[in-house]
Amino acid sequence: MWTGKLRDSGWQGASLVAITYIYFLIFAQFAFLNRLDALGIAGTQLKSVMAAMAAGGILLSLLTPRITLWPSPVLRLRLGLGASGAAALFTLLPLGRGTAIAVALLIGAGLGMLTVTLVTHLGQWCGGKNQIFKVGIGTGVGYLLCNVPAFFAAQPLVHAIAACLLCLAGIGITPRTIATSPVEPAADKASTFPFAFIVAGFAALVWLDSAAFFIIQHTASLKAGTWQGTAHLWTNGVLHLCAALGSAYLLRRRGLSLVLSSAFFMLACACLLLLDPTRVLLASMLYPIGVSLYSVALVAYPSLLSSATSIAERGRQAGWLYAIAGWIASALGIGMAQNLGHVPSGFVAAAGSVVLLPWLLKLLRTRTREIALVGAILLAAFGIERVHPPAHASAPISQVERGRRVYISEGCINCHSQYVRPHTRDVLMWGPVESLDALHREQPPLIGNRRQGPDLAEVGVRRSPLWLKMHFFNPAEVSGASAMPSYAFLFRDQRGDDLVAYLESLRGPGAQEHITAQEDWRPSAAAVARANAGSGKQLYQHYCATCHSRDGKTRATWQASFKRLPTDLTMGPFFYLPSADRPEVRLNRLEEIARFGIPGTDMAGHEYLTGRQVASIGLWLSQNVAKPHPSNEQHIPSGVKP
Amino acid sequence: MSPRSAEVCSRDDSQIIANAAWHSLLWLVIGNCIGVLLAVLLLVPALNRWLGEWTYGRWIMVHMNLALYGWGSLPMLGFLFKVYGADRGTPAAWCRPVLWAWSAALAVASLTWLSGESSGKLFLDWSGYARIAFPLAMLALWLLLAVSFVRTFKTADAAWTARIAKLLGLAILLAVPFAIYVASSPNLYPAVNPDTGGPTGASQLESSLIVVAILLMLPFGLARRKKGSLWPVAASWAALVAESALCVSMARGDTSHHSPAQFLSLGSLLLWLPLTPAYYEAFEWHANTRRWRSAFLWWWGGLLVSGWVLFLPGVLDYFKFTDGLVGHSFTAMAGFLSALLIFVMVQLLGEDGWIFTQTRSFHAWNWGVFAYVVIMSLSGWFEGSDPAFTITFGPLRNVLYILRLATGVIMLAASLEWLVDASALLGKRELATAHVVQEKTA
């Protein structure tokens, strides 16, 4: 009785799906290529081997439903598994070009027979309930196991043996008889669309997937950002599994159209993100989700969701689907990736129009007015903008003005104000005060309403261009765990330098008086009394060491760019701390430098620190490192790098 | 009768309102998702590198503009459809296209903000292509309302006062798209409070009185006045006229909040603490609105008091540019405005208003907003005495920001529940319409 229950649970169906996917992914698509590489088969020879595999796959996909010699689906499935397993073992032999072509043909043929037979009868092997869910489990587990780091990184030999053993296991678990349980009806919205549309949709997705896969596989930097390292692989595996289960849920509840659209959205984003090296990580998250979403559908549609009215028709549909979408589209995708090295956005749009075509046609039929009005408005806006472009669009503008536009584009106003409030402590920290007339001359004034970072109205007074640039590259490193994101991408073109030029231009007429006021600043007596050398050391490590210690990160990264390398405070020289000064004068000078920096140099201040924090830094420095001695004070002349 | 015209005739008004609610909620959920993303980025800035050029600064533009022009505006389209009778007869077929046009303009605008297109003006961030597309969507709405108005002008049995009010409303609405276009220009900038760089008391009073005027007009398009309840209505309108006169008489230049005329005149808004509840009590409301009517009146009261207190000399100087004022803006948008909009939608939906009246989501939203405001006020308090509090990482700052993220997730969950319910309602309504069409065709 329990064996009957076990059979009804449909575990064989889920396992066969998992075995097929593992064989295809880790062996046919991956280990076999590595093996060919090891055998020195490359270039034209490799293309002919891969063409043989595709030919075998296409041929057997189309022929399997029409074979009358072995009418038993169980026998056909075992033959497919047997041929696939044998082909995996053959790859262990020292193959030449001819034998490699023969083995590739066998791999393709075995897979063609296996996949078409499996999906034609999968409904009978998946138990009576939750059949789509079992397809999702099988697919998800297949992908997960392929991404287990130890397995993924194994030698082609191990992959080939594992593929063979899995095929044997598949033969073992295939039921001897076909169950007669009916195919579970699903909330199928796909069957309302013509079969040709669905084949075209799958083909577009496989095409995108294959192209993206090939590009990642053959670009070292992309591969490093996606498929290398234990964490990456586990993340990929878990994402595949979750997406596969999600796909099964969506297929059951919302139908095929939504799943294919979602898969396209994910893959399209991944392909577009791969164009930008800074977004590879995000692409690596979206790619497995998109792949698993459609992979479940690729099995579930022909086996459980198609509108086929007979087993024979189901088989023929599966054959065409796998021949066109599986083999031909995959070859086209790889071919495009080989030739172009990337997926052009126009190609992504073309794939989208194919995948979304059924949905778009339905939308066009049921939402004609909506589409017409939206189209009319967007078109009219386009026309008006072309006829009346903004006045500044064509006029040449200065670098500072260009930088101002970058400031606006990046939304800097959302974190940085440009308004020094008179008669407040803003003046000492971010001053001097700008006149209202000057403010109203700006178009528009960029006052802002929130300070997530310092005020920038007079940033040109207190920061050098180099400091600004260093900060844009790595804010957290330069200014002690700043919450600002890196804007290194701006320096890939002229935007970064423009922005630096704009910020450097932000300085009003009262700069000199302001610097004089800063020189008069001293921490309050209470702050000095509460100062603590221990916390001064911590603050120094946090804010200063990046430039002022021998192994400081900022110092090391930018050492070629400094006009004068920041002083190593354990060694000197101390150009701004004359040894002749009394200790209390030196302490005051240290506090002033820590708070406001040194005007006209790359030494920036830390205006936002409290009086107690500044006094603590000064105390620790004066007690420990900043001890100028005549012997090391003037050894290195001003302006010369040590 | 052709199936198409049968469909048009059978499209009932609540389906139109449900559509407007759905579009509003869609943008609310998207805006909230972005809000949660922003809260995460503030805690873990390193995640920005995953976003390439779409960093925090660009997302915050999308977040604020979607809150204002998506969630904050689309429910009013439902209101206008109802008031001008666009939800009945032939024009009803064009309500959904107008909603689509509005949403499409927002979607396009979101992409332009993310790609770095911005006017540099907070809350009037329209530039480039979106600066034309969005006003055009507004004009499409105006055209629909105008056609509906002309169509019902002779047949409706409304009083002349109502017709004149609608005509006046149409004139104002026609000006809005042009005003948005012109006001988005970088060449125009309002008067500045020289002590803070923010708005002056006069301009705050001006914008607050526009909100009051809308609050006073809303009930006439939504409900009937109770018999024998004239005095609160008359007193409220008289107060609005008096305050408008006060506002007109105020100086328009760059004036400080330290000027008594500025903070005392803004204090006149406290008059609306007792007047607004009395005014709304004078109308007959659907029973489903009770919760959200109370909520919006509480938030309104809180906003009036906190708005005035935060403008006082010394207080504004302390809180300017801090999270404290962000919390205040949140009281206005997520507290008052959201509660008001939901109240309006519940009244318009009637029995279908259940999508907003679930106990769990009601409390999740309102307490979530309240907690957020408290957290931001605390953060603003610390920041007022230590500017580095939010500039650099620290344990207390991080704890507050984690709590802020948690409240954001709670609000997102509440809005998701509303969207799911609105989708179910819309599906049910469309199914019902399809059955009617089938029956009529048969």
XYZ file of N, CA and C in Angstrom, chain A residues 303-499:
591
model
N 4.023 19.381 -20.960
C 3.554 18.183 -20.251
C 2.192 18.385 -19.599
N 1.913 19.585 -19.093
C 0.715 19.753 -18.268
C -0.203 20.888 -18.706
N 0.305 21.840 -19.447
C -0.491 23.047 -19.703
C -0.939 23.226 -21.144
N -0.367 22.457 -22.059
C -0.688 22.710 -23.463
C -2.125 22.295 -23.765
N -2.601 22.787 -24.889
C -3.992 22.476 -25.254
C -4.077 21.192 -26.070
N -2.988 20.410 -26.116
C -2.995 19.164 -26.907
C -4.124 18.244 -26.442
N -4.785 17.641 -27.404
C -5.939 16.800 -27.061
C -5.586 15.314 -27.007
N -4.383 14.957 -27.463
C -3.982 13.546 -27.402
C -2.501 13.460 -27.046
N -2.099 12.259 -26.641
C -0.695 12.024 -26.308
C 0.182 12.296 -27.520
N -0.304 11.849 -28.679
C 0.496 12.019 -29.894
C 0.710 13.498 -30.182
N -0.360 14.277 -30.043
C -0.232 15.717 -30.311
C 0.693 16.371 -29.285
N 0.569 15.936 -28.030
C 1.435 16.471 -26.970
C 2.910 16.212 -27.312
N 3.168 14.987 -27.789
C 4.531 14.631 -28.150
C 5.045 15.485 -29.299
N 4.196 15.664 -30.312
C 4.636 16.461 -31.469
C 4.919 17.907 -31.054
N 4.037 18.439 -30.189
C 4.249 19.823 -29.718
C 5.563 19.932 -28.948
N 5.791 18.925 -28.085
C 7.041 18.937 -27.314
C 8.246 18.892 -28.246
N 8.149 18.051 -29.292
C 9.235 17.920 -30.259
C 9.548 19.257 -30.922
N 8.525 19.910 -31.423
C 8.747 21.212 -32.081
C 9.284 22.252 -31.096
N 8.713 22.237 -29.888
C 9.136 23.221 -28.879
C 10.625 23.075 -28.573
N 11.077 21.814 -28.341
C 12.470 21.633 -27.953
C 13.419 21.794 -29.141
N 12.924 21.397 -30.335
C 13.788 21.553 -31.523
C 14.026 23.037 -31.791
N 12.940 23.806 -31.772
C 13.077 25.232 -32.144
C 13.579 26.057 -30.962
N 12.814 26.012 -29.843
C 13.171 26.872 -28.710
C 14.409 26.347 -27.992
N 14.505 25.012 -27.866
C 15.608 24.452 -27.101
C 16.928 24.486 -27.857
N 16.947 23.899 -29.033
C 18.227 23.699 -29.738
C 18.565 24.855 -30.680
N 17.625 25.224 -31.526
C 17.952 26.250 -32.544
C 18.165 27.615 -31.874
N 17.236 28.003 -30.977
C 17.362 29.325 -30.342
C 18.630 29.400 -29.501
N 18.967 28.298 -28.845
C 20.175 28.278 -28.032
C 21.405 28.505 -28.921
N 21.433 27.812 -30.068
C 22.573 27.973 -30.991
C 22.650 29.411 -31.496
N 21.494 29.992 -31.800
C 21.488 31.380 -32.287
C 21.993 32.348 -31.219
N 21.569 32.113 -29.976
C 21.999 32.979 -28.873
C 23.503 32.920 -28.686
N 24.048 31.698 -28.710
C 25.496 31.542 -28.531
C 26.240 32.173 -29.708
N 25.693 31.982 -30.904
C 26.318 32.568 -32.094
C 26.387 34.082 -31.983
N 25.279 34.687 -31.521
C 25.258 36.143 -31.396
C 26.292 36.599 -30.356
N 26.322 35.890 -29.233
C 27.264 36.262 -28.174
C 28.704 36.137 -28.652
N 28.970 35.094 -29.455
C 30.333 34.905 -29.987
C 30.724 36.071 -30.888
N 29.772 36.513 -31.701
C 30.092 37.557 -32.680
C 30.117 38.947 -32.077
N 29.168 39.239 -31.182
C 29.051 40.612 -30.676
C 29.686 40.805 -29.301
N 29.691 39.761 -28.498
C 30.269 39.885 -27.148
C 29.320 40.513 -26.147
N 28.184 40.951 -26.600
C 27.175 41.508 -25.681
C 25.801 41.380 -26.333
N 24.757 41.627 -25.543
C 23.399 41.573 -26.095
C 22.936 43.018 -26.302
N 22.863 43.478 -27.538
C 22.448 44.869 -27.766
C 21.014 45.102 -27.264
N 20.785 46.333 -26.791
C 19.465 46.614 -26.208
C 18.349 46.448 -27.247
N 18.668 46.702 -28.525
C 17.659 46.505 -29.575
C 17.230 45.049 -29.663
N 18.209 44.149 -29.468
C 17.895 42.714 -29.519
C 17.012 42.322 -28.328
N 17.300 42.939 -27.190
C 16.467 42.663 -25.999
C 15.034 43.114 -26.262
N 14.907 44.292 -26.865
C 13.564 44.794 -27.174
C 12.846 43.860 -28.149
N 13.610 43.354 -29.142
C 13.005 42.445 -30.118
C 12.527 41.167 -29.421
N 13.362 40.644 -28.514
C 12.962 39.436 -27.769
C 11.721 39.734 -26.941
N 11.687 40.911 -26.354
C 10.534 41.294 -25.533
C 9.270 41.346 -26.346
N 9.368 41.892 -27.541
C 8.151 41.988 -28.355
C 7.645 40.601 -28.734
N 8.576 39.644 -28.900
C 8.146 38.273 -29.222
C 7.490 37.616 -28.005
N 8.162 37.741 -26.830
C 7.631 37.084 -25.620
C 6.292 37.702 -25.223
N 6.221 39.001 -25.334
C 5.021 39.695 -24.845
C 3.942 39.819 -25.916
N 4.238 39.301 -27.121
C 3.298 39.491 -28.223
C 1.866 39.024 -27.900
N 1.697 37.799 -27.374
C 0.311 37.376 -27.083
C -0.373 38.312 -26.101
N 0.389 38.707 -25.074
C -0.165 39.594 -24.052
C -0.471 40.964 -24.658
N 0.440 41.430 -25.533
C 0.240 42.740 -26.156
C -0.987 42.723 -27.073
N -1.139 41.611 -27.805
C -2.295 41.524 -28.707
C -3.602 41.534 -27.921
N -3.572 40.798 -26.795
C -4.777 40.759 -25.964
C -5.051 42.158 -25.402
N -3.993 42.797 -24.987
C -4.122 44.144 -24.423
C -4.680 45.107 -25.477
N -4.157 44.968 -26.675
C -4.594 45.841 -27.759
C -6.087 45.643 -28.048
N -6.526 44.402 -27.888
C -7.932 44.088 -28.178
C -8.838 44.614 -27.076
N -8.397 44.486 -25.821
C -9.297 44.830 -24.701
C -9.089 46.239 -24.160
N -7.967 46.871 -24.477
C -7.673 48.204 -23.922
C -7.304 49.177 -25.042
N -8.108 49.181 -26.068
C -7.785 49.999 -27.245
C -7.726 51.482 -26.901
N -8.728 51.953 -26.179
C -8.766 53.391 -25.853
C -7.574 53.797 -24.992
N -7.276 52.947 -24.004
C -6.188 53.262 -23.100
C -4.871 53.411 -23.866
N -4.621 52.424 -24.733
C -3.366 52.443 -25.479
C -3.339 53.631 -26.434
N -4.473 53.903 -27.041
C -4.527 55.022 -27.995
C -4.238 56.345 -27.284
N -4.860 56.549 -26.129
C -4.655 57.825 -25.419
C -3.220 57.954 -24.908
N -2.728 56.869 -24.313
C -1.338 56.908 -23.801
C -0.372 57.161 -24.955
N -0.588 56.439 -26.055
C 0.281 56.616 -27.219
C 0.223 58.046 -27.732
N -0.990 58.585 -27.808
C -1.150 59.949 -28.333
C -0.421 60.953 -27.440
N -0.557 60.793 -26.135
C 0.074 61.750 -25.209
C 1.596 61.646 -25.262
N 2.096 60.425 -25.239
C 3.556 60.263 -25.254
C 4.144 60.755 -26.573
N 3.402 60.495 -27.658
C 3.867 60.948 -28.969
C 3.827 62.474 -29.049
N 2.747 63.048 -28.553
C 2.617 64.514 -28.587
C 3.730 65.160 -27.765
N 4.005 64.581 -26.586
C 5.069 65.127 -25.734
C 6.409 65.056 -26.454
N 6.618 63.934 -27.144
C 7.869 63.763 -27.898
C 7.981 64.845 -28.977
N 6.859 65.046 -29.706
C 6.849 66.041 -30.782
C 7.086 67.444 -30.249
N 6.408 67.789 -29.150
C 6.551 69.139 -28.586
C 7.981 69.360 -28.112
N 8.546 68.359 -27.479
C 9.907 68.531 -26.980
C 10.909 68.693 -28.120
N 10.631 68.007 -29.230
C 11.523 68.135 -30.382
C 11.388 69.523 -31.021
N 10.158 70.010 -31.062
C 9.922 71.305 -31.705
C 10.446 72.445 -30.835
N 10.212 72.329 -29.530
C 10.648 73.377 -28.593
C 11.619 72.809 -27.570
N 12.834 72.509 -27.969
C 13.796 71.991 -26.983
C 14.161 73.095 -25.994
N 14.599 72.738 -24.791
C 14.987 73.754 -23.820
C 16.058 74.680 -24.380
N 15.995 75.946 -23.986
C 16.906 76.945 -24.546
C 18.370 76.562 -24.349
N 18.668 75.896 -23.213
C 20.067 75.592 -22.892
C 20.583 74.355 -23.606
N 19.652 73.653 -24.335
C 20.037 72.345 -24.868
C 21.221 72.428 -25.830
N 21.240 73.464 -26.674
C 22.291 73.501 -27.692
C 23.398 74.502 -27.349
N 23.129 75.430 -26.414
C 24.125 76.475 -26.136
C 25.332 75.875 -25.414
N 26.543 76.315 -25.774
C 27.723 75.808 -25.065
C 27.740 76.335 -23.630
N 28.113 75.504 -22.696
C 28.123 75.939 -21.295
C 29.465 75.627 -20.665
N 29.724 76.334 -19.573
C 31.031 76.187 -18.924
C 31.103 74.868 -18.161
N 32.320 74.503 -17.769
C 32.494 73.262 -16.999
C 31.761 73.352 -15.664
N 31.801 74.549 -15.055
C 31.125 74.717 -13.768
C 29.621 74.511 -13.929
N 29.054 75.062 -14.995
C 27.610 74.898 -15.215
C 27.276 73.434 -15.502
N 28.154 72.785 -16.252
C 27.932 71.349 -16.500
C 27.961 70.584 -15.179
N 28.885 70.948 -14.321
C 28.987 70.286 -13.019
C 27.752 70.534 -12.178
N 27.196 71.734 -12.300
C 25.971 72.051 -11.555
C 24.824 71.136 -12.002
N 24.804 70.886 -13.294
C 23.750 69.980 -13.807
C 23.950 68.557 -13.303
N 25.205 68.156 -13.188
C 25.469 66.814 -12.629
C 24.972 66.780 -11.184
N 25.239 67.856 -10.454
C 24.800 67.954 -9.051
C 23.281 67.778 -8.971
N 22.567 68.435 -9.894
C 21.104 68.334 -9.914
C 20.680 66.930 -10.341
N 21.314 66.401 -11.372
C 20.946 65.072 -11.896
C 21.077 63.985 -10.853
N 22.141 64.068 -10.084
C 22.397 62.998 -9.118
C 21.570 63.157 -7.845
N 20.775 64.207 -7.774
C 19.921 64.400 -6.599
C 20.711 64.732 -5.343
N 21.865 65.402 -5.512
C 22.696 65.750 -4.346
C 21.907 66.623 -3.363
N 20.960 67.378 -3.914
C 20.155 68.305 -3.107
C 19.355 67.550 -2.025
N 19.150 66.262 -2.235
C 18.357 65.514 -1.261
C 19.127 65.179 0.016
N 20.445 65.336 -0.020
C 21.245 65.063 1.178
C 22.071 66.261 1.622
N 22.325 67.172 0.684
C 23.192 68.312 1.009
C 22.447 69.620 0.812
N 22.441 70.440 1.838
C 21.883 71.785 1.681
C 22.961 72.683 1.084
N 22.516 73.818 0.591
C 23.454 74.877 0.199
C 22.915 76.167 0.805
N 22.923 76.205 2.096
C 22.435 77.410 2.781
C 23.051 77.478 4.174
N 23.897 78.456 4.371
C 24.517 78.660 5.690
C 23.630 79.631 6.454
N 23.013 79.152 7.499
C 22.085 80.012 8.255
C 22.878 81.029 9.078
N 22.573 82.306 8.872
C 23.328 83.328 9.605
C 23.056 83.227 11.104
N 24.012 83.654 11.894
C 23.889 83.713 13.357
C 23.676 82.332 13.984
N 24.074 81.288 13.302
C 24.002 79.950 13.903
C 25.391 79.323 13.815
N 25.523 78.141 14.372
C 26.846 77.508 14.292
C 27.157 76.996 12.883
N 26.137 77.058 11.997
C 26.407 76.752 10.582
C 27.575 77.570 10.073
N 27.620 78.831 10.547
C 28.584 79.784 9.976
C 30.004 79.282 10.184
N 30.307 78.855 11.397
C 31.667 78.402 11.679
C 31.977 77.095 10.939
N 30.943 76.207 10.880
C 31.183 74.896 10.271
C 31.218 74.964 8.746
N 30.185 75.614 8.169
C 30.049 75.530 6.710
C 30.167 76.895 6.020
N 30.452 77.939 6.780
C 30.390 79.310 6.295
C 31.416 79.658 5.251
N 31.455 80.917 4.812
C 30.665 82.054 5.295
C 29.250 82.106 4.698
N 28.475 83.087 5.168
C 27.081 83.225 4.740
C 27.026 83.847 3.343
N 26.115 83.290 2.529
C 25.929 83.808 1.176
C 24.811 84.840 1.205
N 24.909 85.873 0.363
C 23.847 86.890 0.359
C 22.612 86.356 -0.375
N 21.437 86.887 -0.003
C 20.203 86.437 -0.639
C 20.164 86.823 -2.113
N 20.789 87.936 -2.439
C 20.821 88.347 -3.848
C 21.564 87.309 -4.675
N 22.698 86.891 -4.152
C 23.479 85.871 -4.868
C 22.667 84.585 -4.993
N 21.928 84.270 -3.939
C 21.110 83.054 -3.949
C 20.031 83.125 -5.033
N 19.365 84.262 -5.120
C 18.275 84.390 -6.093
C 18.791 84.431 -7.534
N 20.073 84.711 -7.701
C 20.621 84.697 -9.069
C 20.825 83.267 -9.578
N 20.847 82.318 -8.661
C 21.021 80.918 -9.080
C 19.734 80.417 -9.730
N 19.868 79.581 -10.721
C 18.678 79.071 -11.413
C 18.693 77.555 -11.441
N 17.960 76.886 -10.593
C 17.301 77.423 -9.407
C 18.277 77.426 -8.232
N 17.954 78.138 -7.152
C 18.758 77.986 -5.926
C 18.674 76.530 -5.459
N 19.799 76.016 -4.995
C 19.806 74.589 -4.595
C 19.907 74.487 -3.067
N 18.967 75.126 -2.405
C 19.007 75.216 -0.940
C 18.849 73.844 -0.299
N 17.911 73.072 -0.807
C 17.638 71.762 -0.205
C 16.848 71.897 1.078
N 16.418 70.766 1.623
C 15.662 70.847 2.876
C 16.095 69.810 3.899
N 17.230 69.157 3.632
C 17.651 68.063 4.507
C 19.167 67.944 4.464
N 19.762 67.696 5.635
C 21.204 67.477 5.658
C 21.516 66.055 6.091
N 21.735 65.207 5.101
C 22.221 63.866 5.420
C 23.751 63.889 5.364
N 24.256 65.001 4.867
C 25.690 65.248 4.812
C 25.915 66.728 5.057
N 27.159 67.211 4.967
C 27.427 68.616 5.266
C 26.777 69.580 4.277
N 26.656 70.846 4.703
C 26.205 71.895 3.794
C 27.341 72.170 2.800
N 26.945 72.461 1.541
C 27.973 72.624 0.510
C 28.010 74.030 -0.079
N 27.309 74.973 0.548
C 27.234 76.320 -0.036
C 28.622 76.915 -0.257
N 29.564 76.621 0.641
C 30.913 77.206 0.550
C 31.961 76.098 0.580
N 31.634 74.982 -0.013
C 32.540 73.829 0.088
C 33.889 74.110 -0.579
N 33.889 75.017 -1.563
C 35.139 75.350 -2.244
C 36.156 75.996 -1.324
N 35.691 76.580 -0.224
C 36.593 77.221 0.736
C 37.364 76.164 1.524
N 36.731 75.052 1.791
C 37.307 74.117 2.763
C 37.731 72.765 2.187
N 37.514 72.548 0.894
C 37.932 71.258 0.318
C 38.704 71.496 -0.986
N 39.769 70.709 -1.174
C 40.558 70.834 -2.405
C 39.935 69.947 -3.487
N 40.229 70.215 -4.762
C 39.688 69.351 -5.835
C 40.097 67.893 -5.651
N 41.347 67.673 -5.218
C 41.789 66.285 -5.051
C 40.980 65.596 -3.956
N 40.768 66.311 -2.844
C 40.008 65.695 -1.753
C 38.601 65.342 -2.251
N 37.984 66.264 -3.005
C 36.619 66.009 -3.504
C 36.609 64.773 -4.392
N 37.637 64.673 -5.224
C 37.692 63.522 -6.133
C 37.885 62.222 -5.354
N 38.812 62.252 -4.394
C 39.046 61.049 -3.580
C 37.751 60.642 -2.874
N 37.045 61.656 -2.394
C 35.813 61.406 -1.650
C 34.748 60.800 -2.558
N 34.640 61.293 -3.788
C 33.648 60.732 -4.713
C 33.952 59.269 -5.015
N 35.229 58.933 -5.066
C 35.574 57.544 -5.361
C 35.220 56.632 -4.195
N 35.546 57.049 -2.988
C 35.296 56.163 -1.849
C 35.029 56.988 -0.583
N 33.805 57.486 -0.445
C 33.501 58.385 0.679
C 33.777 57.754 2.037
N 33.406 56.490 2.184
C 33.544 55.845 3.494
C 35.010 55.749 3.904
N 35.883 55.565 2.940
C 37.301 55.415 3.238
C 37.938 56.767 3.564
N 37.506 57.791 2.840
C 38.153 59.091 2.982
C 37.660 59.842 4.210
N 36.350 59.802 4.443
C 35.892 60.603 5.581
C 35.157 59.771 6.623
N 35.827 58.750 7.077
C 35.394 58.010 8.262
C 33.979 57.499 8.229
N 33.726 56.456 7.452
C 32.422 55.784 7.431
C 31.308 56.730 7.029
N 31.576 57.566 6.047
C 30.512 58.422 5.510
C 29.419 57.538 4.913
N 28.180 58.004 5.008
C 27.058 57.219 4.472
C 26.833 57.495 2.993
N 27.674 58.328 2.407
C 27.489 58.671 0.988
C 27.929 57.523 0.093
N 27.161 57.230 -0.972
C 27.601 56.173 -1.889
C 28.772 56.637 -2.749
N 29.462 55.675 -3.344
C 30.556 56.017 -4.248
C 29.991 56.572 -5.554
N 30.637 57.611 -6.050
C 30.259 58.158 -7.352
C 31.416 58.003 -8.336
N 32.158 56.917 -8.166
C 33.298 56.676 -9.059
C 32.849 56.619 -10.509
N 31.617 56.166 -10.726
C 31.144 56.033 -12.108
C 31.121 57.368 -12.850
N 31.037 58.465 -12.114
C 31.010 59.774 -12.783
C 32.332 60.081 -13.467
N 33.394 59.420 -13.002
C 34.717 59.713 -13.559
C 35.051 58.830 -14.763
N 34.063 57.995 -15.161
C 34.277 57.250 -16.406
C 34.145 58.174 -17.608
N 33.451 59.301 -17.404
C 33.418 60.326 -18.443
C 33.722 61.667 -17.767
N 33.321 62.754 -18.391
C 33.746 64.059 -17.855
C 32.888 64.543 -16.688
N 31.810 63.814 -16.370
C 30.894 64.315 -15.343
C 31.577 64.530 -13.996
N 32.459 63.608 -13.633
C 33.123 63.687 -12.334
C 33.947 64.957 -12.204
N 34.764 65.233 -13.227
C 35.599 66.439 -13.176
C 34.740 67.701 -13.216
N 33.641 67.644 -13.973
C 32.729 68.801 -14.017
C 32.145 69.073 -12.634
N 31.754 68.007 -11.980
C 31.147 68.166 -10.653
C 32.164 68.732 -9.659
